Amino acid sequence: MLNSYSADQKHKFDLTYVQDCSESEKQQIIDKFGVPAPLLEYEDDKDEPARIEIGTENNYVLMVFWAPIKGSSHSEPVSVIFYDHKLFIFTSSEMEVINETIESLWQQSYEKRMAFLLDLILPIVRKYIGRVSKLEYQADQIQSHLSARSKMKHLDDLTLINQDAVYLRSAIQENASCFEEIKSIPQGTDVPFDKKCNRKLHNVQLETNQADRMIGLISESVEQLSDTFDRLINNNLNEIMRFLTIWSLLLAVPPIVSGFYGMNMHLPLANGSLAWLASLVLTGILMLALLIYLHNHHSV
C-alpha cells in the first residue's frame, strides 16, 4: 500500500511511505519520483542489515534500521530514503507502531525530514524497551518458582525467553550502531542536521542504550537461571540414581540367601518346619546391616 503526502504550510517536504512494497509500487516510485532503481532492490529483503548508505555524489541517503513486528520478538528492517528533498519510508504491515506513528506525526509541523524521522524512531525504541521489560517479568516469574521440584516446562519457557532475548539484542545493537552513524552524514547531502535534530538524536540514543543495557542484564540473568536449572536437573538425576542403586543393592540380598538355601547341600537352619522363616529373618538382618552400612558411609 503506497501513501503519499505533499508538502504544505506545516511540512517542507513530500512524504511517501509504503507498506509491503510490491514490484508494481517500486516501478511507480521509480517512474513518478525518479528514485534510482538500485535503491529499491532490497526493499523486500527481511534480513537487510541496519546501516546508512550515502550516494557517491551525495545525491541520496539510504538508512535501514530494525523495528519489532506485531506479537513477536522478531524484527524486520525499515528502509528510509532521503532523495530529491523527499522522504520515502518502506515498512511492513505488521509494524503497527510505525504505521500508526506516521499518521500521528504528520499532523504536526516539520521543516526537516530528519526531525520527522527521529520522532518516528523514538516510539520504536520504546517499543523495544517494552518487549524487553516483558521478558524481564517472565524471567522473574520463572526465578520465583525455582526449586528442586522445578518442572521441565519452566526450562522450556526459559529457552524461549533466551531465544527472544537473542533476537531483541541483535536488533537493538544493530540499531544503536546505525543511529550512531547518523552523525556522520556529510553536510553536502540534502539532509540538514541542526541542534534540534541533535537533541532528538540524543534522546533516541539514550533510549537505545537503555534498551541495550536491559537486554544485556536479562541475557545474563537467563544464562544464570539456565545454569541453575542444569544443576538442579543434575542433582535430581543423582538422587534418582542413588535411590535406584541403594534399592538394587538391597534387593540383591534375598536372591543370594534363597539361592544358597536352594542348593543341594547342608546349611544351618535348613532343616525343620520353620526353615523358611529363618531364611526370611536372615534376609532381613542382612538387608538391615547393608542399610546401616550405606547410611554410615553417607550413601543414604
Short mmCIF file of C-alpha atoms in Angstrom, two decimals:
data_model
loop_
_atom_site.label_atom_id
_atom_site.label_comp_id
_atom_site.label_asym_id
_atom_site.label_seq_id
_atom_site.Cartn_x
_atom_site.Cartn_y
_atom_site.Cartn_z
CA MET A 1 0.00 0.00 0.00
CA LEU A 2 1.51 3.32 -1.12
CA ASN A 3 0.63 6.57 0.67
CA SER A 4 1.85 9.98 -0.47
CA TYR A 5 1.70 13.31 1.38
CA SER A 6 2.62 16.54 -0.36
CA ALA A 7 4.47 19.47 1.18
CA ASP A 8 2.25 22.15 2.67
CA GLN A 9 2.44 25.00 5.17
CA LYS A 10 3.17 22.60 8.04
CA HIS A 11 5.64 20.41 6.15
CA LYS A 12 8.56 21.47 3.98
CA PHE A 13 8.96 18.11 2.26
CA ASP A 14 6.99 15.38 0.50
CA LEU A 15 6.46 12.09 2.31
CA THR A 16 5.81 8.71 0.73
CA TYR A 17 5.53 5.62 2.83
CA VAL A 18 4.82 2.15 1.56
CA GLN A 19 3.61 -0.91 3.40
CA ASP A 20 4.71 -4.29 2.00
CA CYS A 21 6.13 -2.74 -1.15
CA SER A 22 5.25 -4.70 -4.30
CA GLU A 23 7.04 -4.73 -7.64
CA SER A 24 4.38 -2.52 -9.22
CA GLU A 25 4.74 0.02 -6.41
CA LYS A 26 8.51 0.02 -6.84
CA GLN A 27 8.08 0.80 -10.52
CA GLN A 28 5.58 3.52 -9.69
CA ILE A 29 8.09 5.17 -7.33
CA ILE A 30 10.81 4.96 -9.98
CA ASP A 31 8.60 6.45 -12.69
CA LYS A 32 6.87 9.12 -10.61
CA PHE A 33 9.67 10.31 -8.31
CA GLY A 34 12.77 9.31 -10.26
CA VAL A 35 14.24 7.27 -7.42
CA PRO A 36 17.19 5.18 -8.70
CA ALA A 37 16.17 1.54 -9.13
CA PRO A 38 19.20 0.15 -7.19
CA LEU A 39 17.90 1.86 -4.04
CA LEU A 40 14.76 -0.28 -4.19
CA GLU A 41 16.42 -3.61 -4.86
CA TYR A 42 16.47 -4.73 -1.24
CA GLU A 43 13.12 -3.45 -0.02
CA ASP A 44 11.69 -6.97 0.30
CA ASP A 45 14.80 -8.42 1.96
CA LYS A 46 13.83 -9.35 5.53
CA ASP A 47 17.49 -9.82 6.53
CA GLU A 48 18.79 -6.47 5.35
CA PRO A 49 21.36 -5.20 7.90
CA ALA A 50 20.91 -1.88 9.68
CA ARG A 51 23.14 0.73 8.11
CA ILE A 52 23.44 4.15 6.48
CA GLU A 53 24.49 4.43 2.85
CA ILE A 54 25.32 7.69 1.12
CA GLY A 55 25.37 8.22 -2.63
CA THR A 56 28.70 8.80 -4.31
CA GLU A 57 27.62 12.31 -5.25
CA ASN A 58 25.69 12.90 -2.03
CA ASN A 59 22.50 12.73 -4.07
CA TYR A 60 20.76 10.37 -1.68
CA VAL A 61 20.94 8.92 1.82
CA LEU A 62 19.67 5.40 2.50
CA MET A 63 19.01 4.41 6.11
CA VAL A 64 17.97 0.95 7.27
CA PHE A 65 17.04 0.15 10.86
CA TRP A 66 15.04 -2.57 12.62
CA ALA A 67 11.55 -2.39 14.08
CA PRO A 68 9.57 -5.01 16.04
CA ILE A 69 6.69 -6.76 14.35
CA LYS A 70 3.32 -7.31 15.94
CA GLY A 71 3.02 -10.02 18.59
CA SER A 72 6.59 -11.26 18.31
CA SER A 73 10.14 -10.62 19.44
CA HIS A 74 11.28 -10.77 15.84
CA SER A 75 12.14 -7.62 13.93
CA GLU A 76 12.18 -6.60 10.30
CA PRO A 77 14.08 -3.84 8.52
CA VAL A 78 12.64 -0.42 7.80
CA SER A 79 14.15 1.38 4.82
CA VAL A 80 14.26 5.18 4.64
CA ILE A 81 15.41 7.12 1.57
CA PHE A 82 16.25 10.82 1.50
CA TYR A 83 16.15 11.76 -2.17
CA ASP A 84 15.46 14.99 -4.05
CA HIS A 85 14.16 16.78 -0.91
CA LYS A 86 11.65 13.96 -0.44
CA LEU A 87 11.31 11.31 2.25
CA PHE A 88 10.46 7.69 1.44
CA ILE A 89 9.70 5.15 4.18
CA PHE A 90 9.19 1.44 3.48
CA THR A 91 7.58 -0.62 6.24
CA SER A 92 5.75 -3.88 6.85
CA SER A 93 2.03 -4.01 7.60
CA GLU A 94 2.94 -5.93 10.79
CA MET A 95 4.80 -2.88 12.15
CA GLU A 96 1.72 -1.26 13.57
CA VAL A 97 3.69 1.09 15.84
CA ILE A 98 5.35 2.71 12.78
CA ASN A 99 2.25 2.96 10.64
CA GLU A 100 0.24 4.50 13.46
CA THR A 101 3.04 6.91 14.42
CA ILE A 102 3.49 8.16 10.85
CA GLU A 103 -0.15 9.13 10.66
CA SER A 104 0.07 10.87 14.04
CA LEU A 105 3.32 12.74 13.33
CA TRP A 106 2.08 14.08 10.02
CA GLN A 107 -0.48 16.09 11.94
CA GLN A 108 2.37 18.09 13.45
CA SER A 109 4.62 20.68 11.83
CA TYR A 110 8.04 19.66 10.49
CA GLU A 111 10.54 21.63 8.49
CA LYS A 112 13.25 18.96 8.32
CA ARG A 113 12.89 15.36 7.29
CA MET A 114 15.45 14.18 9.82
CA ALA A 115 13.44 15.66 12.68
CA PHE A 116 10.37 13.79 11.44
CA LEU A 117 12.32 10.55 11.16
CA LEU A 118 13.89 10.83 14.63
CA ASP A 119 10.44 11.41 16.16
CA LEU A 120 9.32 8.29 14.30
CA ILE A 121 12.24 6.24 15.61
CA LEU A 122 11.73 7.17 19.27
CA PRO A 123 8.50 5.16 19.83
CA ILE A 124 10.11 2.22 18.02
CA VAL A 125 12.97 2.21 20.52
CA ARG A 126 10.49 2.49 23.38
CA LYS A 127 8.60 -0.45 21.91
CA TYR A 128 11.78 -2.48 22.27
CA ILE A 129 12.07 -1.39 25.89
CA GLY A 130 8.52 -2.65 26.43
CA ARG A 131 9.37 -6.00 24.85
CA VAL A 132 12.50 -6.28 26.99
CA SER A 133 10.53 -5.44 30.15
CA LYS A 134 8.09 -8.21 29.30
CA LEU A 135 10.95 -10.71 29.04
CA GLU A 136 12.30 -9.46 32.36
CA TYR A 137 8.93 -10.11 34.00
CA GLN A 138 8.75 -13.62 32.53
CA ALA A 139 12.27 -14.41 33.76
CA ASP A 140 11.37 -13.14 37.25
CA GLN A 141 8.30 -15.40 37.29
CA ILE A 142 10.42 -18.43 36.46
CA GLN A 143 13.00 -17.46 39.08
CA SER A 144 10.29 -17.17 41.74
CA HIS A 145 9.27 -20.79 41.07
CA LEU A 146 12.85 -22.06 41.01
CA SER A 147 13.19 -25.06 43.31
CA ALA A 148 14.30 -28.67 43.39
CA ARG A 149 10.85 -29.56 42.04
CA SER A 150 11.01 -27.22 39.07
CA LYS A 151 9.34 -28.77 36.06
CA MET A 152 10.67 -29.16 32.55
CA LYS A 153 8.02 -26.65 31.44
CA HIS A 154 9.98 -23.95 33.27
CA LEU A 155 13.10 -24.95 31.36
CA ASP A 156 11.18 -24.80 28.07
CA ASP A 157 9.88 -21.33 28.98
CA LEU A 158 13.40 -20.24 29.86
CA THR A 159 14.65 -21.47 26.50
CA LEU A 160 12.00 -19.40 24.70
CA ILE A 161 12.93 -16.32 26.74
CA ASN A 162 16.58 -16.80 25.85
CA GLN A 163 15.68 -17.14 22.17
CA ASP A 164 13.58 -13.95 22.25
CA ALA A 165 16.40 -12.15 24.06
CA VAL A 166 18.84 -13.10 21.30
CA TYR A 167 16.52 -11.67 18.61
CA LEU A 168 15.89 -8.45 20.54
CA ARG A 169 19.52 -7.93 21.46
CA SER A 170 20.65 -8.31 17.86
CA ALA A 171 18.09 -5.77 16.61
CA ILE A 172 18.81 -3.27 19.41
CA GLN A 173 22.57 -3.40 18.92
CA GLU A 174 22.30 -3.04 15.14
CA ASN A 175 20.02 -0.03 15.63
CA ALA A 176 22.49 1.50 18.09
CA SER A 177 25.26 1.29 15.50
CA CYS A 178 23.01 2.71 12.79
CA PHE A 179 21.86 5.65 14.91
CA GLU A 180 25.45 6.45 15.78
CA GLU A 181 26.22 6.71 12.06
CA ILE A 182 23.62 9.44 11.63
CA LYS A 183 26.18 11.92 12.94
CA SER A 184 28.50 11.00 10.08
CA ILE A 185 26.08 12.11 7.34
CA PRO A 186 28.06 14.79 5.50
CA GLN A 187 26.81 18.34 5.26
CA GLY A 188 26.97 18.08 1.47
CA THR A 189 23.81 15.98 1.39
CA ASP A 190 20.33 17.48 1.32
CA VAL A 191 19.70 16.14 4.85
CA PRO A 192 20.32 19.14 7.12
CA PHE A 193 21.08 18.34 10.74
CA ASP A 194 20.60 21.19 13.22
CA LYS A 195 20.65 21.50 17.01
CA LYS A 196 17.01 20.45 17.27
CA CYS A 197 17.75 17.26 15.36
CA ASN A 198 20.80 16.70 17.52
CA ARG A 199 18.65 16.83 20.67
CA LYS A 200 16.18 14.38 19.18
CA LEU A 201 19.02 12.05 18.20
CA HIS A 202 20.42 12.30 21.74
CA ASN A 203 17.05 11.17 23.15
CA VAL A 204 16.91 8.28 20.70
CA GLN A 205 20.40 7.15 21.65
CA LEU A 206 19.61 7.39 25.37
CA GLU A 207 16.57 5.16 24.94
CA THR A 208 18.52 2.75 22.72
CA ASN A 209 21.34 2.50 25.26
CA GLN A 210 18.79 1.84 27.99
CA ALA A 211 17.24 -0.98 25.95
CA ASP A 212 20.72 -2.39 25.28
CA ARG A 213 21.60 -2.38 28.97
CA MET A 214 18.30 -4.00 29.91
CA ILE A 215 18.59 -6.78 27.34
CA GLY A 216 22.20 -7.37 28.44
CA LEU A 217 21.11 -7.82 32.06
CA ILE A 218 18.29 -10.14 31.03
CA SER A 219 20.66 -12.23 28.93
CA GLU A 220 22.99 -12.64 31.91
CA SER A 221 20.06 -13.44 34.20
CA VAL A 222 18.70 -16.06 31.80
CA GLU A 223 22.15 -17.61 31.49
CA GLN A 224 22.45 -17.85 35.27
CA LEU A 225 18.95 -19.34 35.54
CA SER A 226 19.84 -21.88 32.87
CA ASP A 227 22.97 -22.87 34.81
CA THR A 228 20.88 -23.19 37.97
CA PHE A 229 18.35 -25.37 36.17
CA ASP A 230 21.18 -27.56 34.88
CA ARG A 231 22.50 -28.04 38.41
CA LEU A 232 19.02 -28.84 39.74
CA ILE A 233 18.43 -31.36 36.97
CA ASN A 234 21.83 -32.97 37.62
CA ASN A 235 21.13 -33.11 41.34
CA ASN A 236 17.73 -34.67 40.75
CA LEU A 237 19.30 -37.19 38.40
CA ASN A 238 21.95 -38.02 41.00
CA GLU A 239 19.27 -38.51 43.65
CA ILE A 240 17.36 -40.86 41.36
CA MET A 241 20.49 -42.85 40.54
CA ARG A 242 21.43 -43.10 44.22
CA PHE A 243 17.91 -44.26 45.09
CA LEU A 244 17.98 -46.92 42.38
CA THR A 245 21.49 -48.04 43.36
CA ILE A 246 20.56 -48.48 47.02
CA TRP A 247 17.43 -50.44 46.23
CA SER A 248 19.25 -52.59 43.70
CA LEU A 249 21.78 -53.49 46.42
CA LEU A 250 19.09 -54.21 48.99
CA LEU A 251 17.02 -56.28 46.60
CA ALA A 252 20.10 -58.31 45.66
CA VAL A 253 20.21 -59.82 49.18
CA PRO A 254 17.04 -62.03 49.02
CA PRO A 255 18.12 -63.84 45.81
CA ILE A 256 21.54 -64.54 47.36
CA VAL A 257 20.05 -66.04 50.56
CA SER A 258 17.37 -68.01 48.74
CA GLY A 259 19.99 -69.18 46.24
CA PHE A 260 22.14 -70.70 48.98
CA TYR A 261 19.18 -72.40 50.61
CA GLY A 262 18.09 -73.72 47.26
CA MET A 263 21.34 -75.65 46.80
CA ASN A 264 21.52 -79.38 47.43
CA MET A 265 23.86 -79.09 50.39
CA HIS A 266 23.66 -78.94 54.16
CA LEU A 267 23.21 -75.41 55.56
CA PRO A 268 22.47 -74.19 59.09
CA LEU A 269 18.77 -73.87 59.91
CA ALA A 270 17.92 -75.67 56.67
CA ASN A 271 16.02 -78.43 58.44
CA GLY A 272 12.74 -78.08 60.20
CA SER A 273 9.33 -76.59 59.52
CA LEU A 274 10.49 -73.05 60.31
CA ALA A 275 13.44 -73.06 57.95
CA TRP A 276 11.68 -70.64 55.58
CA LEU A 277 11.06 -68.24 58.47
CA ALA A 278 14.73 -68.48 59.43
CA SER A 279 15.73 -67.59 55.87
CA LEU A 280 13.42 -64.55 55.94
CA VAL A 281 14.87 -63.41 59.26
CA LEU A 282 18.40 -63.87 57.95
CA THR A 283 17.49 -61.94 54.80
CA GLY A 284 16.04 -59.10 56.88
CA ILE A 285 19.13 -58.96 59.12
CA LEU A 286 21.46 -58.81 56.12
CA MET A 287 19.37 -56.08 54.42
CA LEU A 288 19.27 -54.06 57.64
CA ALA A 289 23.03 -54.43 58.08
CA LEU A 290 23.60 -53.28 54.50
CA LEU A 291 21.28 -50.31 55.02
CA ILE A 292 23.14 -49.29 58.19
CA TYR A 293 26.47 -49.60 56.37
CA LEU A 294 25.30 -47.40 53.49
CA HIS A 295 23.90 -44.86 55.93
CA ASN A 296 27.15 -44.66 57.91
CA HIS A 297 29.07 -44.13 54.68
CA HIS A 298 26.74 -41.27 53.57
CA SER A 299 25.20 -43.28 50.75
CA VAL A 300 21.66 -42.83 52.08
#
